[in-house]
XYZ file of C-alpha atoms in Angstrom:
579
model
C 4.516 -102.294 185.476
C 7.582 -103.179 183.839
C 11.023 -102.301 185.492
C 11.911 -100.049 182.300
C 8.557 -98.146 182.598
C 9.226 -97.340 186.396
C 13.029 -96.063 185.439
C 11.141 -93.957 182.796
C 8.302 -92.972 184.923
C 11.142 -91.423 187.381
C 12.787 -89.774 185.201
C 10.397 -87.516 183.643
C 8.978 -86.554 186.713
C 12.145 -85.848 187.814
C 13.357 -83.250 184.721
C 9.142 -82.045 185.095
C 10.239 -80.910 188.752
C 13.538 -79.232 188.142
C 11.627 -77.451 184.819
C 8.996 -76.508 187.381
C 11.516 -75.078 189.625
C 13.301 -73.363 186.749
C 10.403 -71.321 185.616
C 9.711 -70.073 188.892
C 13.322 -68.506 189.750
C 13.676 -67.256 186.587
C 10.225 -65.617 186.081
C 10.821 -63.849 189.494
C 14.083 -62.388 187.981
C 12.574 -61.526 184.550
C 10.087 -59.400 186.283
C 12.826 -56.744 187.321
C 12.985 -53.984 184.617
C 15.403 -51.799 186.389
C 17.938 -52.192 188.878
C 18.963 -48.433 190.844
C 17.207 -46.325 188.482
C 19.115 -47.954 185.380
C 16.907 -49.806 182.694
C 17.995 -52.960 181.980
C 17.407 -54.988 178.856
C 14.637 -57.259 178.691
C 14.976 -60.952 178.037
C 14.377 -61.070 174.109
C 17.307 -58.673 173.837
C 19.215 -60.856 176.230
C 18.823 -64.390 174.180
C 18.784 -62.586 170.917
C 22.401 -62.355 171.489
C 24.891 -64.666 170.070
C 27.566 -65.939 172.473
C 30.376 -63.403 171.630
C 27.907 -60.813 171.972
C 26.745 -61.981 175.355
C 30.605 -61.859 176.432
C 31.234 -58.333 175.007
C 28.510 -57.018 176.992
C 29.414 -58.569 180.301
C 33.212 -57.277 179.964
C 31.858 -53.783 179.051
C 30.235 -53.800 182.403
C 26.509 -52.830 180.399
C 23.438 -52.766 182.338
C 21.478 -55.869 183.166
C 24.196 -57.463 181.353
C 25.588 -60.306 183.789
C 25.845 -63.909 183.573
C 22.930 -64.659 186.077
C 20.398 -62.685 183.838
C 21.615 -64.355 180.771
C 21.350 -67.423 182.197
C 17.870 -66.693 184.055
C 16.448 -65.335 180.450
C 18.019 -68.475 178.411
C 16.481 -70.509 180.982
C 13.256 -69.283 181.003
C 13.064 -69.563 176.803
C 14.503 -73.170 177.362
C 11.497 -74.474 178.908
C 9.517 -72.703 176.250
C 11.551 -74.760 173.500
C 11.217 -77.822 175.779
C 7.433 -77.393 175.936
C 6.795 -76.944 171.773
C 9.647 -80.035 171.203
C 10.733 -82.073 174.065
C 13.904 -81.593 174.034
C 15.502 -81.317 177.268
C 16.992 -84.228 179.509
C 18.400 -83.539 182.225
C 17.951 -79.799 183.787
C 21.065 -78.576 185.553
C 19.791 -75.530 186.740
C 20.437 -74.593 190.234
C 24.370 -75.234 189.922
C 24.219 -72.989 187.280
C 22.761 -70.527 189.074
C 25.212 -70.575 191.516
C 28.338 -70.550 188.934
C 26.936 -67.672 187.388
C 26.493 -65.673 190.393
C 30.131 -66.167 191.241
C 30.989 -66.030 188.002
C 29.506 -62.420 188.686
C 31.097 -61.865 191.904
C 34.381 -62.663 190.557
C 34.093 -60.008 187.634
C 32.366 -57.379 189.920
C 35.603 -57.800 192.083
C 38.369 -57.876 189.156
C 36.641 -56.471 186.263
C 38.208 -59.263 184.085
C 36.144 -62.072 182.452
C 37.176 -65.468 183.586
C 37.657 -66.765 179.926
C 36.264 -66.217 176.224
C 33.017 -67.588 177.159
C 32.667 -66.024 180.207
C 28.627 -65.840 181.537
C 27.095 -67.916 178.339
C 25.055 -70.413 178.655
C 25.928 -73.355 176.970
C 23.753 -77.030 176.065
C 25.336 -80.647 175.591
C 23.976 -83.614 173.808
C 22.908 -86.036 176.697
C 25.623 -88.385 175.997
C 28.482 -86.021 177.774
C 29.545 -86.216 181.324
C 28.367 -83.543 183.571
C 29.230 -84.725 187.405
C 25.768 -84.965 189.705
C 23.883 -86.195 186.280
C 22.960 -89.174 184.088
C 24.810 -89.414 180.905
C 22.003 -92.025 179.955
C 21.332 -91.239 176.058
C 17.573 -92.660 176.561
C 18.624 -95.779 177.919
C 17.178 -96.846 180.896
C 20.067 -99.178 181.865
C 22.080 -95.794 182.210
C 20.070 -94.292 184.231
C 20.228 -93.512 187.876
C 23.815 -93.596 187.736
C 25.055 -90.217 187.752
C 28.586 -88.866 186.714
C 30.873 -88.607 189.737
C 33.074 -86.031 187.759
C 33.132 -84.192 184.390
C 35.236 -86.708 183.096
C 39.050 -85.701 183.089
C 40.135 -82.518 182.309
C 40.469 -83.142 178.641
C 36.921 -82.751 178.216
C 34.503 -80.682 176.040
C 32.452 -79.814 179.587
C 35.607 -78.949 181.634
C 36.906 -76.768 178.786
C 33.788 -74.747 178.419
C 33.317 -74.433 182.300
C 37.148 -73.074 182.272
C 36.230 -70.578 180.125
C 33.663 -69.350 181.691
C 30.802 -71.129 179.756
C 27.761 -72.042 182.184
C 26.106 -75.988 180.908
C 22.940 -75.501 182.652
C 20.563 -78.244 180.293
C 21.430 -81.513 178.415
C 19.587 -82.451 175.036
C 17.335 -85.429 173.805
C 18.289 -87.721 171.122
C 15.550 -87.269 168.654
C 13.773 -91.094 169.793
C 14.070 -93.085 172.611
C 12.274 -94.676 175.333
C 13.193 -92.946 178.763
C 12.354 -89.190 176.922
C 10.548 -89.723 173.967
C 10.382 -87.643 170.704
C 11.947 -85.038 169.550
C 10.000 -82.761 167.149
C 10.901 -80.075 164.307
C 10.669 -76.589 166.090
C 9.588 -75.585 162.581
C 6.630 -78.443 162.136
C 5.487 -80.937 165.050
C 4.494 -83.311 162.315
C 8.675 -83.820 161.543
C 11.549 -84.778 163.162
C 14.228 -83.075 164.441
C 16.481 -84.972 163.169
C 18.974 -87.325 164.406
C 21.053 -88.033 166.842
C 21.687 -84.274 167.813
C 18.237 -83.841 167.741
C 16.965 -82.264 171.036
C 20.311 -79.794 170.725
C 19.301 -78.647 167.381
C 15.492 -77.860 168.487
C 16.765 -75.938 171.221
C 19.128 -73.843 169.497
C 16.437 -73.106 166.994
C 14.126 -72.100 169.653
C 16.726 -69.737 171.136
C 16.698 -72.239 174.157
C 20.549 -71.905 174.781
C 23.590 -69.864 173.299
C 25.735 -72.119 172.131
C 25.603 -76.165 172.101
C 27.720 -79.350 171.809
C 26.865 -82.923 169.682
C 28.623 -85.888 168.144
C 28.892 -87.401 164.997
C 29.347 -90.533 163.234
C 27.033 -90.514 160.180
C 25.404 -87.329 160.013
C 24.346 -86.862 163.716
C 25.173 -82.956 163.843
C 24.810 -82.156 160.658
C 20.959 -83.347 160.096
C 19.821 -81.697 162.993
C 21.532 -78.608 162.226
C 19.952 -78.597 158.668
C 16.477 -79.833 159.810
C 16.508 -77.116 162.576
C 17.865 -74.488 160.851
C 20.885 -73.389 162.849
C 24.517 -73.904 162.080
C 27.514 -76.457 163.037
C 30.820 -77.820 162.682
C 31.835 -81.252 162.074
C 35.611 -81.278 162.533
C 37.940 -84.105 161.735
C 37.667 -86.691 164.294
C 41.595 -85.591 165.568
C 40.931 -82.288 166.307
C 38.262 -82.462 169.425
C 38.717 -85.131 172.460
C 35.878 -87.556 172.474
C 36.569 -88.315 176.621
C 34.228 -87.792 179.289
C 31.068 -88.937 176.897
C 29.084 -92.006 176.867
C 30.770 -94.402 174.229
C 27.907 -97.012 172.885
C 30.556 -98.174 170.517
C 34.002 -97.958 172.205
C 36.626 -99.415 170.318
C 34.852 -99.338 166.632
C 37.408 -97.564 164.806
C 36.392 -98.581 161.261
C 34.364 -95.175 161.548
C 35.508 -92.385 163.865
C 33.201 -90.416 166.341
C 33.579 -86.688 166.495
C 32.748 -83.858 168.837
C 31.377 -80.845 167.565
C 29.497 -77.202 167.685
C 26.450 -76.187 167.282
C 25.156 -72.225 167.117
C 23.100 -69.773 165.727
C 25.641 -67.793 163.815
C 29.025 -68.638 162.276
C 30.709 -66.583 165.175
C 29.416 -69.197 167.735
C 30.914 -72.025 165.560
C 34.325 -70.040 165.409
C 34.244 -68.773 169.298
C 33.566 -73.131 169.916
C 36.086 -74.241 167.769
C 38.695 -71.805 169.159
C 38.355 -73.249 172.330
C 38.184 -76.956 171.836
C 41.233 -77.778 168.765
C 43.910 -78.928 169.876
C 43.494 -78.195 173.547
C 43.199 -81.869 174.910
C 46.851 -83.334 174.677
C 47.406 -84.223 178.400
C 45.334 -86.855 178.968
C 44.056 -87.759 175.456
C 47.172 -88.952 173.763
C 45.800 -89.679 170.413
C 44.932 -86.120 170.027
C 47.554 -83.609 167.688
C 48.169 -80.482 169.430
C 47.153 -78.285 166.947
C 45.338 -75.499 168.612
C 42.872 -73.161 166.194
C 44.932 -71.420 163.296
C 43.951 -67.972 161.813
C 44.080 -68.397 157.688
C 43.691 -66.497 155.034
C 41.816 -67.091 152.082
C 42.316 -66.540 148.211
C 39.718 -63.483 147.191
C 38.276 -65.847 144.707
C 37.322 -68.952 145.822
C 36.717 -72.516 143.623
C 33.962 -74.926 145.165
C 32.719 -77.685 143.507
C 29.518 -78.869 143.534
C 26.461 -81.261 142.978
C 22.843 -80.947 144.146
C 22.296 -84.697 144.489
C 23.892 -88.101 144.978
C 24.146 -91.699 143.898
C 21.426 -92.883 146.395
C 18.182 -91.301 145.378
C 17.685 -87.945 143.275
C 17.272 -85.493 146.128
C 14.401 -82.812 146.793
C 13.482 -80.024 144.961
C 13.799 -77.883 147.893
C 17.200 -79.500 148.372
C 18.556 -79.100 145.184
C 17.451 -75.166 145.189
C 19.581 -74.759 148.423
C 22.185 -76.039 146.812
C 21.974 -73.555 143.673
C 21.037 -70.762 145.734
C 24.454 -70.841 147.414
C 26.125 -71.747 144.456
C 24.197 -68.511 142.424
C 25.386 -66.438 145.661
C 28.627 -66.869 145.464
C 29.120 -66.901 141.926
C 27.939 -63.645 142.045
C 30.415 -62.724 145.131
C 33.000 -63.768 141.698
C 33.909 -67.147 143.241
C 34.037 -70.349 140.760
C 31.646 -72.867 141.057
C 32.355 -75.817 139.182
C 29.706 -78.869 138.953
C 31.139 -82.652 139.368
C 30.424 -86.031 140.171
C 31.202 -87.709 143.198
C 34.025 -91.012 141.996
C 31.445 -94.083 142.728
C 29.898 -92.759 145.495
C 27.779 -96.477 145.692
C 31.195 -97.917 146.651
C 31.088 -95.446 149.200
C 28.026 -96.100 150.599
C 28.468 -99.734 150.359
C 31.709 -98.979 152.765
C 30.497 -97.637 155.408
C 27.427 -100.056 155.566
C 29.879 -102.745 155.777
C 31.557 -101.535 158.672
C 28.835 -99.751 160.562
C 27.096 -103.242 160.854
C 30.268 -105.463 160.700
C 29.388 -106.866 164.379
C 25.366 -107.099 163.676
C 25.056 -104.021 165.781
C 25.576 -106.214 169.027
C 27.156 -103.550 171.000
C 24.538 -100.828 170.338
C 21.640 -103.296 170.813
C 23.961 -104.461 173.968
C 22.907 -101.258 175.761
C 19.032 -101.745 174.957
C 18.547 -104.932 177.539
C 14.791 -104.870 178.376
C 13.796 -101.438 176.990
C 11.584 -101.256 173.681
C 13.239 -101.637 170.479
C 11.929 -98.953 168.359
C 10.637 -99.697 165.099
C 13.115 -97.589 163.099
C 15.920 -100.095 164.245
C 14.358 -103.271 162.637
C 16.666 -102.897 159.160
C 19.702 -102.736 161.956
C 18.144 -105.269 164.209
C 17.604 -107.887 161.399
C 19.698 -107.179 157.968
C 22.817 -107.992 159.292
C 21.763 -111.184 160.834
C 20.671 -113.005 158.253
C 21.703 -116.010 156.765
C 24.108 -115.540 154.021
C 21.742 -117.779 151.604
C 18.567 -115.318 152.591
C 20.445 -112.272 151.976
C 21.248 -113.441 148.894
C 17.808 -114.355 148.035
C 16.502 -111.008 149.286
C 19.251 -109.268 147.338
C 17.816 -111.181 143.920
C 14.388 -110.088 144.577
C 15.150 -106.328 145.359
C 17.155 -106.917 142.178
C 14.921 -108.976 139.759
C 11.395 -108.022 140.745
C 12.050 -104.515 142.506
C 14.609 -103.201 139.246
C 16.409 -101.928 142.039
C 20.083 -102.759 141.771
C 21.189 -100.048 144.352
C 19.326 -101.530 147.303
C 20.203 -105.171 146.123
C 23.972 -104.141 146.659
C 23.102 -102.559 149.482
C 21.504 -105.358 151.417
C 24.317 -107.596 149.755
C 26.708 -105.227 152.151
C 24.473 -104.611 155.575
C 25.981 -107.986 157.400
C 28.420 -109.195 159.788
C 31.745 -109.908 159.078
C 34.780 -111.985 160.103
C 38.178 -109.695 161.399
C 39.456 -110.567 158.545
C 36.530 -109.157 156.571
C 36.504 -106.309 158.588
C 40.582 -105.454 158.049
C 39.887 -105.957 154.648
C 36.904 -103.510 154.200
C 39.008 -101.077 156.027
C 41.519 -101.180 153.631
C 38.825 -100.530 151.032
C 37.552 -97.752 153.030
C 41.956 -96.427 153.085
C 41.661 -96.845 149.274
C 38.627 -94.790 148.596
C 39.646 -91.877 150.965
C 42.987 -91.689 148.514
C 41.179 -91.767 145.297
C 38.874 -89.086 146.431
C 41.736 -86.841 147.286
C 43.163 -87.408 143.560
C 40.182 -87.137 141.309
C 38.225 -84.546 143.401
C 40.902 -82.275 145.379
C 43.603 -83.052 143.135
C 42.339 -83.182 140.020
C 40.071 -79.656 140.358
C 42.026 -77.733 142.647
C 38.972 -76.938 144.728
C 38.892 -74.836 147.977
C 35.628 -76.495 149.133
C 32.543 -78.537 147.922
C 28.822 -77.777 148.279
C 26.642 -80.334 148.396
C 23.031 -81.203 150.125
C 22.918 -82.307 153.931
C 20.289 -84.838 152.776
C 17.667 -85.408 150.220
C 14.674 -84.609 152.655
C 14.391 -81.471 154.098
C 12.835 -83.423 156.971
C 11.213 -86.733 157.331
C 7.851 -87.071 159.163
C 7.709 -89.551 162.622
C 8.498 -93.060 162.052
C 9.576 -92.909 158.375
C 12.993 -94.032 159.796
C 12.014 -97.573 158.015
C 11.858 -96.984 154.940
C 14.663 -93.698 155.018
C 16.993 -95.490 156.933
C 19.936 -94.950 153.893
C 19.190 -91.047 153.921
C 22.435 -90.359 155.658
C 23.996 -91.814 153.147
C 25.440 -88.305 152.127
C 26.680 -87.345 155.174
C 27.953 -90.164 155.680
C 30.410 -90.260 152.663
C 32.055 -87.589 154.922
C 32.384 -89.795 157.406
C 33.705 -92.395 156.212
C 36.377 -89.904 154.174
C 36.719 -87.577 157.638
C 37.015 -84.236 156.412
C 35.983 -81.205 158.171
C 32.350 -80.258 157.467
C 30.460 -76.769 158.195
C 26.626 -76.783 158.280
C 24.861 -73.253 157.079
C 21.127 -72.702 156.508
C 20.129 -71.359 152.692
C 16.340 -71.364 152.710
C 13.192 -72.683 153.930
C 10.719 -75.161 151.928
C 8.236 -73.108 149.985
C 4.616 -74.728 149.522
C 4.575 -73.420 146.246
C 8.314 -73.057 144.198
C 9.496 -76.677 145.886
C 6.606 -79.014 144.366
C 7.430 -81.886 142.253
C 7.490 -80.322 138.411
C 8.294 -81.545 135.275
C 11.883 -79.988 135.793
C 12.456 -81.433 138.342
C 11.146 -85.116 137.526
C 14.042 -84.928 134.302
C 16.571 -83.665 136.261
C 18.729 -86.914 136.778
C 18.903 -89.805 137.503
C 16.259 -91.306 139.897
C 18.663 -93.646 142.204
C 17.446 -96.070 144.318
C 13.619 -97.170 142.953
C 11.999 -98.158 146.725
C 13.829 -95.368 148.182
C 12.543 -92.918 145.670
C 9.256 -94.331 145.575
C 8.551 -93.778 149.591
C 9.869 -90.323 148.825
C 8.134 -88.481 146.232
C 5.391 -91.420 144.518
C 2.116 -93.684 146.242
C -0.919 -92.388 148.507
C 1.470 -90.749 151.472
C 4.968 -89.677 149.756
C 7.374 -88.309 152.544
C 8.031 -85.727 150.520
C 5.580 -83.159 151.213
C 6.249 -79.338 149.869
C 2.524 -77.906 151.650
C 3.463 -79.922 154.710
C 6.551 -78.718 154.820
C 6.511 -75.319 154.328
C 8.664 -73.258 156.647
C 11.093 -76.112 157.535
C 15.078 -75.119 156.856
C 17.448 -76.365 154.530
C 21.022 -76.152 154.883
C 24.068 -77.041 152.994
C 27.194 -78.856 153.607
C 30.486 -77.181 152.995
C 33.241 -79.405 153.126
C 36.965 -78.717 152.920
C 39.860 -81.079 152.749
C 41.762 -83.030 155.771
C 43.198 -80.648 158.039
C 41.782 -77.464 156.435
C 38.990 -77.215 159.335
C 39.468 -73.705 159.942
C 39.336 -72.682 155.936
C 35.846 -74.760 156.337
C 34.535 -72.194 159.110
C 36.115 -69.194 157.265
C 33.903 -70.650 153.905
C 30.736 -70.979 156.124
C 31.152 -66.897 156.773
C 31.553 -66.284 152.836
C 28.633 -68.273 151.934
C 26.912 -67.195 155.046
C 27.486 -63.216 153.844
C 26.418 -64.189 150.344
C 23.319 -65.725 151.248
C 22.694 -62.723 153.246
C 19.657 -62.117 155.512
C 17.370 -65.067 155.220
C 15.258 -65.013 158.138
C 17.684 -67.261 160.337
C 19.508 -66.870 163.636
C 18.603 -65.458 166.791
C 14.631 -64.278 167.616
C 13.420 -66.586 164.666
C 11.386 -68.802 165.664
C 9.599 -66.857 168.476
C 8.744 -64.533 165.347
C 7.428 -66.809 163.407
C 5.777 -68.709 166.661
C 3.696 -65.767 167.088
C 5.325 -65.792 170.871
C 5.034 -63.175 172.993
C 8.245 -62.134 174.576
C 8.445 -60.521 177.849
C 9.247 -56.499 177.873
């Protein structure tokens, strides 16, 4: 057996053991319905709550209301999530057992809370420190090497355990080789969504209270949409980024962010007050600008556009997009159609410098484990010969009529430093001119726009939907602050492909388009689909990240109820939920 296989083989026994011992502590505890003659809630009540809900209760002293039932029942509907989507990694779960019961001692004995997260239970993307755990991200070469601390005090995990926040599980990436796949809580046959993947499943499974990714590209935000919960991708200045697991420390030419993901937009806000600004002793390239109450205008402007440059995006897509946008037009905010300024230059950016080094350092961490078959475009397009490419590039151009892959490929290579300084300028230049003809120019508070053109893509169609992120990743490359909110769920029968929606623009890219929506097995699949979430991006400009979390609760109130949020997906599951 190969050396990878045995590191594998030990880890999933491993989290299979602590799960075991998980379910059978907490099953013991859910069995008590009253404690002294008082009735105490049962555990759907208890994880239907959302994390500032959970803390109310515990300060107001309520009945079965303490930190070591909450965590018990989050627990036990953890493993549930875990056992419809795999996506737990490592299970932390007797250390949080014991900080919850002091956390309860402590407030028994003072009758304060220790902080504004006091007794919730809280998830992290595998790639954070935790001390006594592997920060491995599904490489084996990472694993068996536990953190000896939680990273400095600067960190996401230390902040949230000052507060009074409980991290009891970490979360899959949606692919990888020590844990596997990561599946749609809403349809097996999908994907979560990457890289947040396994945090998004398990918020949508009401698997934990509140949760933390990353994101360079889209990695909080696709999840979030796919899954149907909500998040917040802040500029990349206003959370620390220590005390994770780097794979590309040093690239600056795009910025990695920290970020929160919840089942309401009072999660988001409770994170986010926690975690701006709070960092500045130790992480010296962080502003210390803590979280800032604003106010905004009664009527709001957003602009908008349902899809982008790439490839036309989904009919399901595009009618989350004009849902919100007929929502809160009829709130009496303006909402004002545009174009994004050459959003291929974009695109063509941040390809450039994502693979400016041929991906050596990320492949650097693979060593003996599998490649999966998603990273071939990443594994080979960059490495090519300059005369190939350009060969390639002519055929994609010439024979495929497809001039915005040709460019594409023409841009998906390594590059010299001075290359690289010079794309960066390009990227410097870009961010400025979409300031002055978007911002500027239309006086917008905030922009809606699609997450993606897929609601979800089925297993393995990484391939040939690689350049997806492509919308997300605009954002990236242009670091504003992003909010994630859910607007609807695919529909078998209003999200087909019509005649509407076939003249409704541009096509984009031809060989993207065609995997999409044309040929025997399109991805795009309204009947398989049906049920999976759609979200919507709302944007805001540099520095404006709390306007962007006070715009997710306007469109979140216009929307109104929408069957998301807490108790969802056991509903719709059909799960039976103990009394």
């Amino acid at each position: 057996m190969p050396n990878w296989k045995k590191v594998v083989s030990l880890k999933r026994a491993e989290r299979a053991a602590r799960l075991k011992t998980l379910m059978t502590t907490s099953a013991v505890a859910c069995e008590k319905s009253d404690v002294g003659g008082k009735v105490l809630p049962p555990a759907h009540e208890l994880i239907q709550a959302n994390a500032s809900q959970i803390v109310q209760h515990i300060k107001n002293g309520d009945p079965g209301w303490t930190a070591e039932r909450v965590l018990l029942a989050f627990a036990r509907q953890a493993v549930r999530a875990h056992e419809a989507t795999n996506c737990l990694t490592e299970v932390m779960f007797e250390e949080a057992l014991q900080e919850a019961r002091t956390l309860d001692r402590d407030f028994a004995r003072t009758k304060t809370i220790k902080g504004p997260l006091h007794g919730v239970p809280v998830s992290f993307k595998d790639l954070y420190k935790i001390k006594g755990y592997d920060y491995s991200v599904g490489f084996t070469r990472f694993c068996g090497k536990p953190s000896d601390e939680d990273g400095e005090v600067v960190t996401l995990v230390s902040q949230v355990r000052a507060a009074g926040g409980i991290p009891f599980v970490k979360t899959n990436v949606p692919q990888n080789p020590v844990f596997g796949r990561t599946v749609n809580p809403w349809s097996p046959a999908h994907t979560s969504g990457g890289s947040s993947g396994g945090e998004g499943a398990l918020l949508a499974c009401d698997g934990s209270a509140l949760g933390f990714g990353s994101d360079i590209g889209g990695s909080l935000r696709i999840p979030t949409s796919y899954c149907g919960v909500y998040s917040m991708k802040p500029g990349h200045s206003r959370t620390s980024i220590r005390g994770s697991r780097e794979l590309a420390s040093g690239f600056e030419g795009i910025r990695l962010c920290m970020g929160p993901m919840g089942r309401s937009v009072d999660d988001i806000e409770l994170a986010c007050r926690l975690i701006f600004g709070q960092s500045t002793k130790l992480d010296i390239w962080l502003p210390p600008l803590p979280y800032k109450d604003v106010i905004l205008p009664k009527k709001l402007k957003f602009g908008y556009y349902k899809s982008d440059a790439l490839v036309r995006a989904s009919p399901a897509v595009q009618r989350a997009v004009q849902e919100t946008v007929d929502a809160l037009q009829k709130q009496g905010h303006e909402c004002v159609e545009f174009v994004v300024p050459d959003m291929m230059e974009a695109i063509k950016i941040f390809m450039g410098l994502i693979s400016a080094d041929k991906f050596k350092m990320m492949f650097s961490h693979l060593g003996k484990d599998p490649r999966d078959p998603s990273l071939l475009m990443a594994a080979v397009g960059p490495s090519l010969p300059g005369f190939l490419r350009h060969f390639v590039a002519w055929g994609i151009r010439a024979a495929g009529k497809d001039p915005v892959m040709s460019e594409l490929v023409l841009n998906f290579r390594g590059r010299s430093a001075g290359d690289y300084v010079a794309l960066a300028g390009k990227r410097d230049e870009y961010c400025q001119r979409f300031v002055k003809e978007v911002w500027d120019a239309n006086g917008f508070d905030g922009i809606i726009c699609p997450v993606q053109a897929m609601p979800s893509v089925p297993h393995g169609a990484a391939n040939d939907a690689g350049t997806l992120p492509a919308t997300t990743s605009l954002y990236n490359l242009a670091d504003h602050p992003i909010g994630i909110v859910p607007v609807i769920r695919v529909d078998k029968t209003r999200d087909q492909l019509d005649k509407a929606w076939e003249e409704s623009g541009e096509k984009g890219s031809p060989m993207v388009y065609n995997r999409l929506y044309e040929g025997k097995k399109p991805y795009y699949d309204a009947t398989a689909m049906h049920g999976i979430p759609v979200g919507v991006q709302i944007v805001g400009r540099h520095w404006e990240d709390e306007k962007v979390i006070k715009m997710m609760r306007v469109v979140d109130h216009a929307l109104g109820v929408r069957g998301f949020g807490p108790g969802t997906w056991s509903s719709a599951q059909g799960v039976k939920l103990e009394e």
